[in-house]
PDB file of C-alpha atoms in Angstrom:
ATOM      1  CA  GLY A  10       6.691   4.690  -4.078  1.00  0.00           C
ATOM      2  CA  LEU A  11       9.373   2.607  -5.809  1.00  0.00           C
ATOM      3  CA  ALA A  12      12.588   4.100  -7.103  1.00  0.00           C
ATOM      4  CA  PRO A  13      13.001   4.110 -10.921  1.00  0.00           C
ATOM      5  CA  THR A  14      15.652   1.375 -10.867  1.00  0.00           C
ATOM      6  CA  HIS A  15      13.431  -0.772  -8.646  1.00  0.00           C
ATOM      7  CA  ILE A  16      10.584  -0.435 -11.158  1.00  0.00           C
ATOM      8  CA  ALA A  17      12.887  -1.620 -13.947  1.00  0.00           C
ATOM      9  CA  PHE A  18      14.007  -4.621 -11.883  1.00  0.00           C
ATOM     10  CA  LEU A  19      10.353  -5.391 -11.114  1.00  0.00           C
ATOM     11  CA  PHE A  20       9.681  -5.708 -14.850  1.00  0.00           C
ATOM     12  CA  MET A  21      12.765  -7.888 -15.326  1.00  0.00           C
ATOM     13  CA  ALA A  22      11.872 -10.122 -12.368  1.00  0.00           C
ATOM     14  CA  GLU A  23       8.417 -10.711 -13.823  1.00  0.00           C
ATOM     15  CA  SER A  24       9.992 -11.531 -17.179  1.00  0.00           C
ATOM     16  CA  VAL A  25      12.367 -14.040 -15.565  1.00  0.00           C
ATOM     17  CA  VAL A  26       9.413 -15.793 -13.937  1.00  0.00           C
ATOM     18  CA  TYR A  27       7.567 -16.029 -17.262  1.00  0.00           C
ATOM     19  CA  ALA A  28      10.710 -17.244 -19.035  1.00  0.00           C
ATOM     20  CA  ILE A  29      11.390 -20.010 -16.515  1.00  0.00           C
ATOM     21  CA  ILE A  30       7.778 -21.157 -16.307  1.00  0.00           C
ATOM     22  CA  GLY A  31       7.413 -21.021 -20.094  1.00  0.00           C
ATOM     23  CA  ALA A  32      10.608 -23.013 -20.650  1.00  0.00           C
ATOM     24  CA  VAL A  33       9.680 -25.709 -18.133  1.00  0.00           C
ATOM     25  CA  VAL A  34       6.079 -26.020 -19.316  1.00  0.00           C
ATOM     26  CA  GLY A  35       7.179 -26.016 -22.963  1.00  0.00           C
ATOM     27  CA  TYR A  36       9.781 -28.713 -22.331  1.00  0.00           C
ATOM     28  CA  LEU A  37       7.305 -30.923 -20.470  1.00  0.00           C
ATOM     29  CA  LEU A  38       4.673 -30.395 -23.157  1.00  0.00           C
ATOM     30  CA  GLY A  39       7.186 -31.305 -25.854  1.00  0.00           C
ATOM     31  CA  GLN A  40       8.175 -34.460 -24.000  1.00  0.00           C
ATOM     32  CA  SER A  41       4.524 -35.410 -23.587  1.00  0.00           C
ATOM     33  CA  VAL A  42       3.853 -34.987 -27.311  1.00  0.00           C
ATOM     34  CA  ALA A  43       6.982 -36.984 -28.170  1.00  0.00           C
ATOM     35  CA  TRP A  44       5.902 -39.774 -25.812  1.00  0.00           C
ATOM     36  CA  ALA A  45       2.465 -39.886 -27.434  1.00  0.00           C
ATOM     37  CA  LEU A  46       3.954 -40.024 -30.943  1.00  0.00           C
ATOM     38  CA  VAL A  47       6.237 -42.916 -29.995  1.00  0.00           C
ATOM     39  CA  LYS A  48       3.486 -44.792 -28.159  1.00  0.00           C
ATOM     40  CA  TRP A  49       1.159 -44.614 -31.160  1.00  0.00           C
ATOM     41  CA  ASN A  50       3.962 -45.509 -33.607  1.00  0.00           C
ATOM     42  CA  LEU A  51       3.617 -42.263 -35.522  1.00  0.00           C
ATOM     43  CA  LEU A  52       7.400 -41.884 -35.834  1.00  0.00           C
ATOM     44  CA  VAL A  53       8.340 -45.282 -37.212  1.00  0.00           C
ATOM     45  CA  GLY A  54      12.072 -45.550 -37.745  1.00  0.00           C
ATOM     46  CA  LEU A  55      12.926 -42.392 -35.793  1.00  0.00           C
ATOM     47  CA  THR A  56      14.616 -42.268 -32.395  1.00  0.00           C
ATOM     48  CA  LEU A  57      14.086 -39.232 -30.162  1.00  0.00           C
ATOM     49  CA  ASN A  58      16.935 -37.854 -28.055  1.00  0.00           C
ATOM     50  CA  TYR A  59      15.328 -36.201 -25.024  1.00  0.00           C
ATOM     51  CA  SER A  60      18.626 -34.749 -23.767  1.00  0.00           C
ATOM     52  CA  SER A  61      19.762 -33.303 -27.091  1.00  0.00           C
ATOM     53  CA  THR A  62      21.909 -30.183 -26.983  1.00  0.00           C
ATOM     54  CA  SER A  63      19.613 -28.557 -29.525  1.00  0.00           C
ATOM     55  CA  THR A  64      16.745 -28.848 -27.038  1.00  0.00           C
ATOM     56  CA  VAL A  65      18.723 -26.988 -24.409  1.00  0.00           C
ATOM     57  CA  VAL A  66      19.847 -24.356 -26.916  1.00  0.00           C
ATOM     58  CA  ALA A  67      16.286 -23.826 -28.153  1.00  0.00           C
ATOM     59  CA  THR A  68      15.065 -23.433 -24.582  1.00  0.00           C
ATOM     60  CA  MET A  69      17.788 -20.877 -23.810  1.00  0.00           C
ATOM     61  CA  ILE A  70      16.963 -18.922 -26.982  1.00  0.00           C
ATOM     62  CA  VAL A  71      13.301 -18.735 -26.012  1.00  0.00           C
ATOM     63  CA  MET A  72      14.200 -17.507 -22.519  1.00  0.00           C
ATOM     64  CA  ALA A  73      16.588 -14.911 -23.962  1.00  0.00           C
ATOM     65  CA  VAL A  74      13.878 -13.624 -26.318  1.00  0.00           C
ATOM     66  CA  VAL A  75      11.435 -13.246 -23.416  1.00  0.00           C
ATOM     67  CA  LEU A  76      13.999 -11.353 -21.335  1.00  0.00           C
ATOM     68  CA  GLY A  77      15.140  -9.235 -24.275  1.00  0.00           C
ATOM     69  CA  SER A  78      11.599  -8.160 -25.081  1.00  0.00           C
ATOM     70  CA  THR A  79      11.256  -6.769 -21.554  1.00  0.00           C
ATOM     71  CA  ILE A  80      14.331  -4.518 -21.564  1.00  0.00           C
ATOM     72  CA  TYR A  81      12.729  -1.677 -23.534  1.00  0.00           C
ATOM     73  CA  PRO A  82       9.459  -1.570 -21.491  1.00  0.00           C
ATOM     74  CA  ALA A  83      11.480  -1.737 -18.263  1.00  0.00           C
ATOM     75  CA  VAL A  84      13.642   1.230 -19.272  1.00  0.00           C
ATOM     76  CA  LYS A  85      10.616   3.260 -20.411  1.00  0.00           C
ATOM     77  CA  ALA A  86       8.709   2.520 -17.199  1.00  0.00           C
ATOM     78  CA  SER A  87      11.658   3.530 -15.021  1.00  0.00           C
ATOM     79  CA  ARG A  88      12.002   6.831 -16.879  1.00  0.00           C
ATOM     80  CA  MET A  89       8.277   7.551 -16.690  1.00  0.00           C
ATOM     81  CA  ALA A  90       8.445   7.171 -12.898  1.00  0.00           C
ATOM     82  CA  VAL A  91      10.386  10.459 -12.683  1.00  0.00           C
ATOM     83  CA  PRO A  92       8.670  13.279 -14.633  1.00  0.00           C
ATOM     84  CA  ASP A  93      11.862  15.271 -15.172  1.00  0.00           C
ATOM     85  CA  ILE A  94      13.791  12.204 -16.356  1.00  0.00           C
ATOM     86  CA  GLU A  95      16.111  12.470 -13.362  1.00  0.00           C
ATOM     87  CA  ARG A  96      17.356   9.073 -12.227  1.00  0.00           C
ATOM     88  CA  LYS A  97      17.655  10.297  -8.652  1.00  0.00           C
ATOM     89  CA  TRP A  98      15.744  12.860  -6.650  1.00  0.00           C
ATOM     90  CA  LYS A  99      17.788  16.029  -7.054  1.00  0.00           C
ATOM     91  CA  LEU A 100      18.039  17.883  -3.771  1.00  0.00           C
ATOM     92  CA  PRO A 101      17.594  21.660  -3.862  1.00  0.00           C
ATOM     93  CA  GLU A 102      20.436  23.822  -2.620  1.00  0.00           C
ATOM     94  CA  PRO A 103      20.080  25.309   0.876  1.00  0.00           C
ATOM     95  CA  GLU A 104      19.753  29.046   1.329  1.00  0.00           C
ATOM     96  CA  GLY A 105      22.288  29.856   3.988  1.00  0.00           C
ATOM     97  CA  ASP A 106      21.438  27.737   7.020  1.00  0.00           C
ATOM     98  CA  GLU A 107      17.894  27.057   5.801  1.00  0.00           C
ATOM     99  CA  TRP A 108      16.992  24.020   3.720  1.00  0.00           C
ATOM    100  CA  PHE A 109      13.458  23.511   2.426  1.00  0.00           C
ATOM    101  CA  PHE A 110      12.163  20.386   0.682  1.00  0.00           C
ATOM    102  CA  ASP A 111       8.942  19.721  -1.164  1.00  0.00           C
ATOM    103  CA  LEU A 112       8.907  15.977  -0.559  1.00  0.00           C
ATOM    104  CA  PRO A 113       7.659  13.755  -3.422  1.00  0.00           C
ATOM    105  CA  PHE A 114       4.919  12.239  -1.270  1.00  0.00           C
ATOM    106  CA  THR A 115       1.237  12.996  -0.804  1.00  0.00           C
ATOM    107  CA  VAL A 116      -1.364  11.606   1.562  1.00  0.00           C
ATOM    108  CA  LEU A 117      -5.147  11.661   1.682  1.00  0.00           C
ATOM    109  CA  GLU A 118      -6.873  13.939   4.181  1.00  0.00           C
ATOM    110  CA  GLU A 119      -8.222  11.023   6.228  1.00  0.00           C
ATOM    111  CA  GLU A 120      -4.711   9.581   6.589  1.00  0.00           C
ATOM    112  CA  ALA A 121      -2.783  12.793   7.309  1.00  0.00           C
ATOM    113  CA  LEU A 122      -3.258  12.687  11.084  1.00  0.00           C
ATOM    114  CA  GLY A 123      -2.414   8.992  11.327  1.00  0.00           C
ATOM    115  CA  LEU A 124       0.739   9.481   9.248  1.00  0.00           C
ATOM    116  CA  ASN A 125       1.940  12.221  11.588  1.00  0.00           C
ATOM    117  CA  ILE A 126       1.324  10.066  14.662  1.00  0.00           C
ATOM    118  CA  PHE A 127       3.319   7.313  12.938  1.00  0.00           C
ATOM    119  CA  MET A 128       6.189   9.692  12.123  1.00  0.00           C
ATOM    120  CA  ARG A 129       6.142  11.235  15.608  1.00  0.00           C
ATOM    121  CA  ASP A 130       6.526   7.760  17.122  1.00  0.00           C
ATOM    122  CA  TYR A 131       9.454   7.164  14.773  1.00  0.00           C
ATOM    123  CA  PHE A 132      11.219  10.356  15.841  1.00  0.00           C
ATOM    124  CA  GLU A 133      10.540   9.752  19.534  1.00  0.00           C
ATOM    125  CA  ALA A 134      12.021   6.262  19.176  1.00  0.00           C
ATOM    126  CA  HIS A 135      15.325   7.975  18.306  1.00  0.00           C
ATOM    127  CA  ALA A 136      15.481  10.040  21.494  1.00  0.00           C
ATOM    128  CA  ASP A 137      18.375   7.908  22.763  1.00  0.00           C
ATOM    129  CA  GLU A 138      21.893   9.174  22.039  1.00  0.00           C
ATOM    130  CA  SER A 139      22.941   5.608  21.267  1.00  0.00           C
ATOM    131  CA  ALA A 140      20.809   5.620  18.086  1.00  0.00           C
ATOM    132  CA  SER A 141      22.978   4.679  15.117  1.00  0.00           C
ATOM    133  CA  ASP A 142      21.503   7.006  12.469  1.00  0.00           C
ATOM    134  CA  PHE A 143      20.364  10.112  14.367  1.00  0.00           C
ATOM    135  CA  TYR A 144      18.915  11.075  17.700  1.00  0.00           C
ATOM    136  CA  THR A 145      16.269  13.631  18.538  1.00  0.00           C
ATOM    137  CA  ASP A 146      15.222  15.899  21.374  1.00  0.00           C
ATOM    138  CA  GLN A 147      12.315  18.251  22.062  1.00  0.00           C
ATOM    139  CA  VAL A 148       9.961  16.416  19.702  1.00  0.00           C
ATOM    140  CA  THR A 149       6.664  18.317  19.538  1.00  0.00           C
ATOM    141  CA  PHE A 150       3.528  17.773  17.484  1.00  0.00           C
ATOM    142  CA  THR A 151       1.102  20.626  16.814  1.00  0.00           C
ATOM    143  CA  ARG A 152      -1.761  21.348  14.464  1.00  0.00           C
ATOM    144  CA  ARG A 153      -3.100  24.514  12.925  1.00  0.00           C
ATOM    145  CA  LYS A 154      -6.579  25.073  11.513  1.00  0.00           C
ATOM    146  CA  LEU A 155      -6.556  26.574   8.028  1.00  0.00           C
ATOM    147  CA  GLU A 156      -9.347  27.438   5.625  1.00  0.00           C
ATOM    148  CA  GLU A 157      -8.462  24.389   3.520  1.00  0.00           C
ATOM    149  CA  GLY A 158      -8.248  22.023   6.503  1.00  0.00           C
ATOM    150  CA  GLU A 159      -5.847  21.131   9.298  1.00  0.00           C
ATOM    151  CA  GLU A 160      -2.082  21.530   9.022  1.00  0.00           C
ATOM    152  CA  TYR A 161       0.191  19.284  11.092  1.00  0.00           C
ATOM    153  CA  VAL A 162       3.740  20.119  12.156  1.00  0.00           C
ATOM    154  CA  ILE A 163       6.294  17.861  13.855  1.00  0.00           C
ATOM    155  CA  SER A 164       9.305  19.818  15.095  1.00  0.00           C
ATOM    156  CA  MET A 165      12.442  18.644  16.883  1.00  0.00           C
ATOM    157  CA  MET A 166      16.159  19.019  17.362  1.00  0.00           C
ATOM    158  CA  ALA A 167      18.163  16.347  15.567  1.00  0.00           C
ATOM    159  CA  TRP A 168      21.805  15.284  15.709  1.00  0.00           C
ATOM    160  CA  LEU A 169      22.976  13.310  12.680  1.00  0.00           C
ATOM    161  CA  ALA A 170      25.503  10.488  12.563  1.00  0.00           C
ATOM    162  CA  PRO A 171      28.473  10.333  12.481  1.00  0.00           C
ATOM    163  CA  TYR A 172      28.218  12.382  15.644  1.00  0.00           C
ATOM    164  CA  ASP A 173      31.882  13.413  15.672  1.00  0.00           C
ATOM    165  CA  LEU A 174      31.045  15.829  12.826  1.00  0.00           C
ATOM    166  CA  GLY A 175      28.929  17.813  15.270  1.00  0.00           C
ATOM    167  CA  VAL A 176      25.995  18.292  12.882  1.00  0.00           C
ATOM    168  CA  SER A 177      22.800  19.383  14.622  1.00  0.00           C
ATOM    169  CA  GLN A 178      19.685  20.951  13.177  1.00  0.00           C
ATOM    170  CA  ARG A 179      16.162  22.080  13.867  1.00  0.00           C
ATOM    171  CA  VAL A 180      13.700  20.010  11.826  1.00  0.00           C
ATOM    172  CA  GLU A 181      10.065  20.663  10.929  1.00  0.00           C
ATOM    173  CA  LEU A 182       7.957  18.105   9.075  1.00  0.00           C
ATOM    174  CA  ILE A 183       4.902  19.917   7.709  1.00  0.00           C
ATOM    175  CA  THR A 184       1.800  18.183   6.346  1.00  0.00           C
ATOM    176  CA  THR A 185      -0.555  20.720   4.791  1.00  0.00           C
ATOM    177  CA  PRO A 186      -3.608  20.702   2.478  1.00  0.00           C
ATOM    178  CA  SER A 187      -2.893  21.210  -1.214  1.00  0.00           C
ATOM    179  CA  GLY A 188      -5.863  23.545  -1.573  1.00  0.00           C
ATOM    180  CA  GLY A 189      -7.836  24.240  -4.720  1.00  0.00           C
ATOM    181  CA  GLU A 190      -9.431  21.281  -6.463  1.00  0.00           C
ATOM    182  CA  GLU A 191      -7.179  18.850  -4.570  1.00  0.00           C
ATOM    183  CA  LYS A 192      -8.194  19.958  -1.084  1.00  0.00           C
ATOM    184  CA  ASP A 193      -8.445  16.330   0.071  1.00  0.00           C
ATOM    185  CA  ILE A 194      -4.774  15.779  -0.855  1.00  0.00           C
ATOM    186  CA  TYR A 195      -2.078  16.753   1.646  1.00  0.00           C
ATOM    187  CA  ARG A 196       1.457  17.660   0.629  1.00  0.00           C
ATOM    188  CA  ILE A 197       4.489  17.098   2.827  1.00  0.00           C
ATOM    189  CA  PHE A 198       7.297  19.606   3.314  1.00  0.00           C
ATOM    190  CA  LEU A 199      10.501  19.465   5.317  1.00  0.00           C
ATOM    191  CA  ARG A 200      12.213  22.529   6.739  1.00  0.00           C
ATOM    192  CA  ILE A 201      15.714  22.205   8.199  1.00  0.00           C
ATOM    193  CA  HIS A 202      17.742  24.876   9.988  1.00  0.00           C
ATOM    194  CA  ARG A 203      21.422  24.167  10.606  1.00  0.00           C
ATOM    195  CA  GLU A 204      22.429  24.756  14.215  1.00  0.00           C
ATOM    196  CA  SER A 205      25.993  23.427  14.183  1.00  0.00           C
ATOM    197  CA  GLY A 206      28.496  21.611  11.993  1.00  0.00           C
ATOM    198  CA  GLU A 207      30.247  22.490   8.747  1.00  0.00           C
ATOM    199  CA  VAL A 208      28.014  23.194   5.766  1.00  0.00           C
ATOM    200  CA  ALA A 209      29.613  20.490   3.600  1.00  0.00           C
ATOM    201  CA  SER A 210      29.176  17.864   6.316  1.00  0.00           C
ATOM    202  CA  TRP A 211      25.650  19.083   7.013  1.00  0.00           C
ATOM    203  CA  LYS A 212      24.641  18.656   3.368  1.00  0.00           C
ATOM    204  CA  ARG A 213      26.292  15.252   3.067  1.00  0.00           C
ATOM    205  CA  VAL A 214      24.804  13.586   6.160  1.00  0.00           C
ATOM    206  CA  ASN A 215      21.329  14.928   5.397  1.00  0.00           C
ATOM    207  CA  ARG A 216      21.162  12.733   2.309  1.00  0.00           C
ATOM    208  CA  ARG A 217      21.098   9.716   4.601  1.00  0.00           C
ATOM    209  CA  PHE A 218      18.588  11.422   6.898  1.00  0.00           C
ATOM    210  CA  LEU A 219      16.250  12.129   3.967  1.00  0.00           C
ATOM    211  CA  ASN A 220      16.580   8.559   2.748  1.00  0.00           C
ATOM    212  CA  LEU A 221      15.534   7.303   6.189  1.00  0.00           C
ATOM    213  CA  LEU A 222      12.445   9.525   6.084  1.00  0.00           C
ATOM    214  CA  ARG A 223      11.635   8.259   2.599  1.00  0.00           C
ATOM    215  CA  LYS A 224      11.737   4.674   3.847  1.00  0.00           C
ATOM    216  CA  GLN A 225       9.306   5.528   6.643  1.00  0.00           C
ATOM    217  CA  PHE A 226       6.828   6.973   4.151  1.00  0.00           C
ATOM    218  CA  LEU A 227       7.117   3.802   2.084  1.00  0.00           C
ATOM    219  CA  ILE A 228       6.567   1.675   5.197  1.00  0.00           C
ATOM    220  CA  TRP A 229       3.440   3.701   5.974  1.00  0.00           C
ATOM    221  CA  ARG A 230       2.030   2.831   2.559  1.00  0.00           C
ATOM    222  CA  THR A 231       2.576  -0.879   3.191  1.00  0.00           C
ATOM    223  CA  LEU A 232       0.587  -0.832   6.441  1.00  0.00           C
ATOM    224  CA  GLY A 233      -2.875  -2.329   6.360  1.00  0.00           C
ATOM    225  CA  VAL A 234      -6.013  -0.205   6.465  1.00  0.00           C
ATOM    226  CA  GLU A 235      -6.791  -1.304  10.022  1.00  0.00           C
ATOM    227  CA  VAL A 236      -3.318  -0.383  11.284  1.00  0.00           C
ATOM    228  CA  ARG A 237      -3.464   3.063   9.686  1.00  0.00           C
ATOM    229  CA  ALA A 238      -6.932   3.549  11.164  1.00  0.00           C
ATOM    230  CA  GLU A 239      -5.505   2.801  14.623  1.00  0.00           C
ATOM    231  CA  PHE A 240      -2.939   5.592  14.242  1.00  0.00           C
ATOM    232  CA  HIS A 241      -5.719   7.942  13.137  1.00  0.00           C
ATOM    233  CA  GLU A 242      -7.853   7.056  16.166  1.00  0.00           C
ATOM    234  CA  ARG A 243      -4.878   7.623  18.457  1.00  0.00           C
ATOM    235  CA  GLY A 244      -4.490  11.082  16.998  1.00  0.00           C
ATOM    236  CA  ARG A 245      -8.169  11.891  17.458  1.00  0.00           C
ATOM    237  CA  ARG A 246      -8.058  10.772  21.079  1.00  0.00           C
ATOM    238  CA  GLU A 247      -5.006  12.935  21.757  1.00  0.00           C
ATOM    239  CA  ILE A 248      -6.718  15.929  20.161  1.00  0.00           C
ATOM    240  CA  ALA A 249      -9.809  15.358  22.301  1.00  0.00           C
ATOM    241  CA  GLU A 250      -7.630  15.107  25.415  1.00  0.00           C
ATOM    242  CA  GLY A 251      -5.731  18.274  24.496  1.00  0.00           C
ATOM    243  CA  ALA A 252      -2.425  16.412  24.131  1.00  0.00           C
ATOM    244  CA  ILE A 253      -1.870  17.942  20.680  1.00  0.00           C
ATOM    245  CA  PRO A 254      -1.767  21.756  20.901  1.00  0.00           C
ATOM    246  CA  THR A 255      -3.821  23.693  18.364  1.00  0.00           C
ATOM    247  CA  LEU A 256      -2.102  26.841  17.113  1.00  0.00           C
ATOM    248  CA  GLN A 257      -3.874  29.834  15.668  1.00  0.00           C
ATOM    249  CA  PRO A 258      -3.366  30.582  11.967  1.00  0.00           C
ATOM    250  CA  ALA A 259      -0.603  33.061  11.233  1.00  0.00           C
ATOM    251  CA  PRO A 260      -2.045  36.563  10.688  1.00  0.00           C
ATOM    252  CA  ALA A 261      -2.193  37.714   7.088  1.00  0.00           C
ATOM    253  CA  ASP A 262       0.157  40.483   6.000  1.00  0.00           C
ATOM    254  CA  ASP A 263      -1.496  43.873   5.632  1.00  0.00           C
ATOM    255  CA  ASP A 264      -0.178  45.151   2.328  1.00  0.00           C
TER     256      ASP A 264
END
């Protein structure tokens, strides 16, 4: 779930830790050996300078070598994180007022319902017009039974900040089974229909909106197993109580 640059910095941070620990431990070990040599008179006639500049320089060289040896693996790992070697997720172009995204996130079948309850709570928490990033209205959560499993759809109206641009849109977050051999894996799609606002402004402010959604998916992955299970149980209770409408599958085209 990390961005490519974050993966590179993760490698470098680990290298910094090793460099510092190695330098400190090496210096202390060297001082201990020097103390033992002096105590046992193994360096008769020699005087050791514990604060010599050469000691500091040698320590810095060792740290630089450790950091330098990590640069290439860090760059390779960051590039491998994006299959198409793109440094940023490249957004597709909208078709008229419709914008469709195949989000780079997947979820297991047993977590799909809980994730949607989590995301629905997030959208409902932005129902106040004083929300700084966006505010929502008419948030609905439905499910549809398919041959591959259950499909979940969260739909709403959303107004995006800055509100003086007048950008509003109909949003659908769709979690659906992958099908085939990966039937236990659910893919996540986002469908947006522009209701108002200039196209250029609409495209620009949606980058921030998509980034906010991405952060929520990352937060979901950091939640503990017990917390995610609680969201799943909430969803099952709402289904049993009829609080989540079940839609019929769309009829197949007769061609």
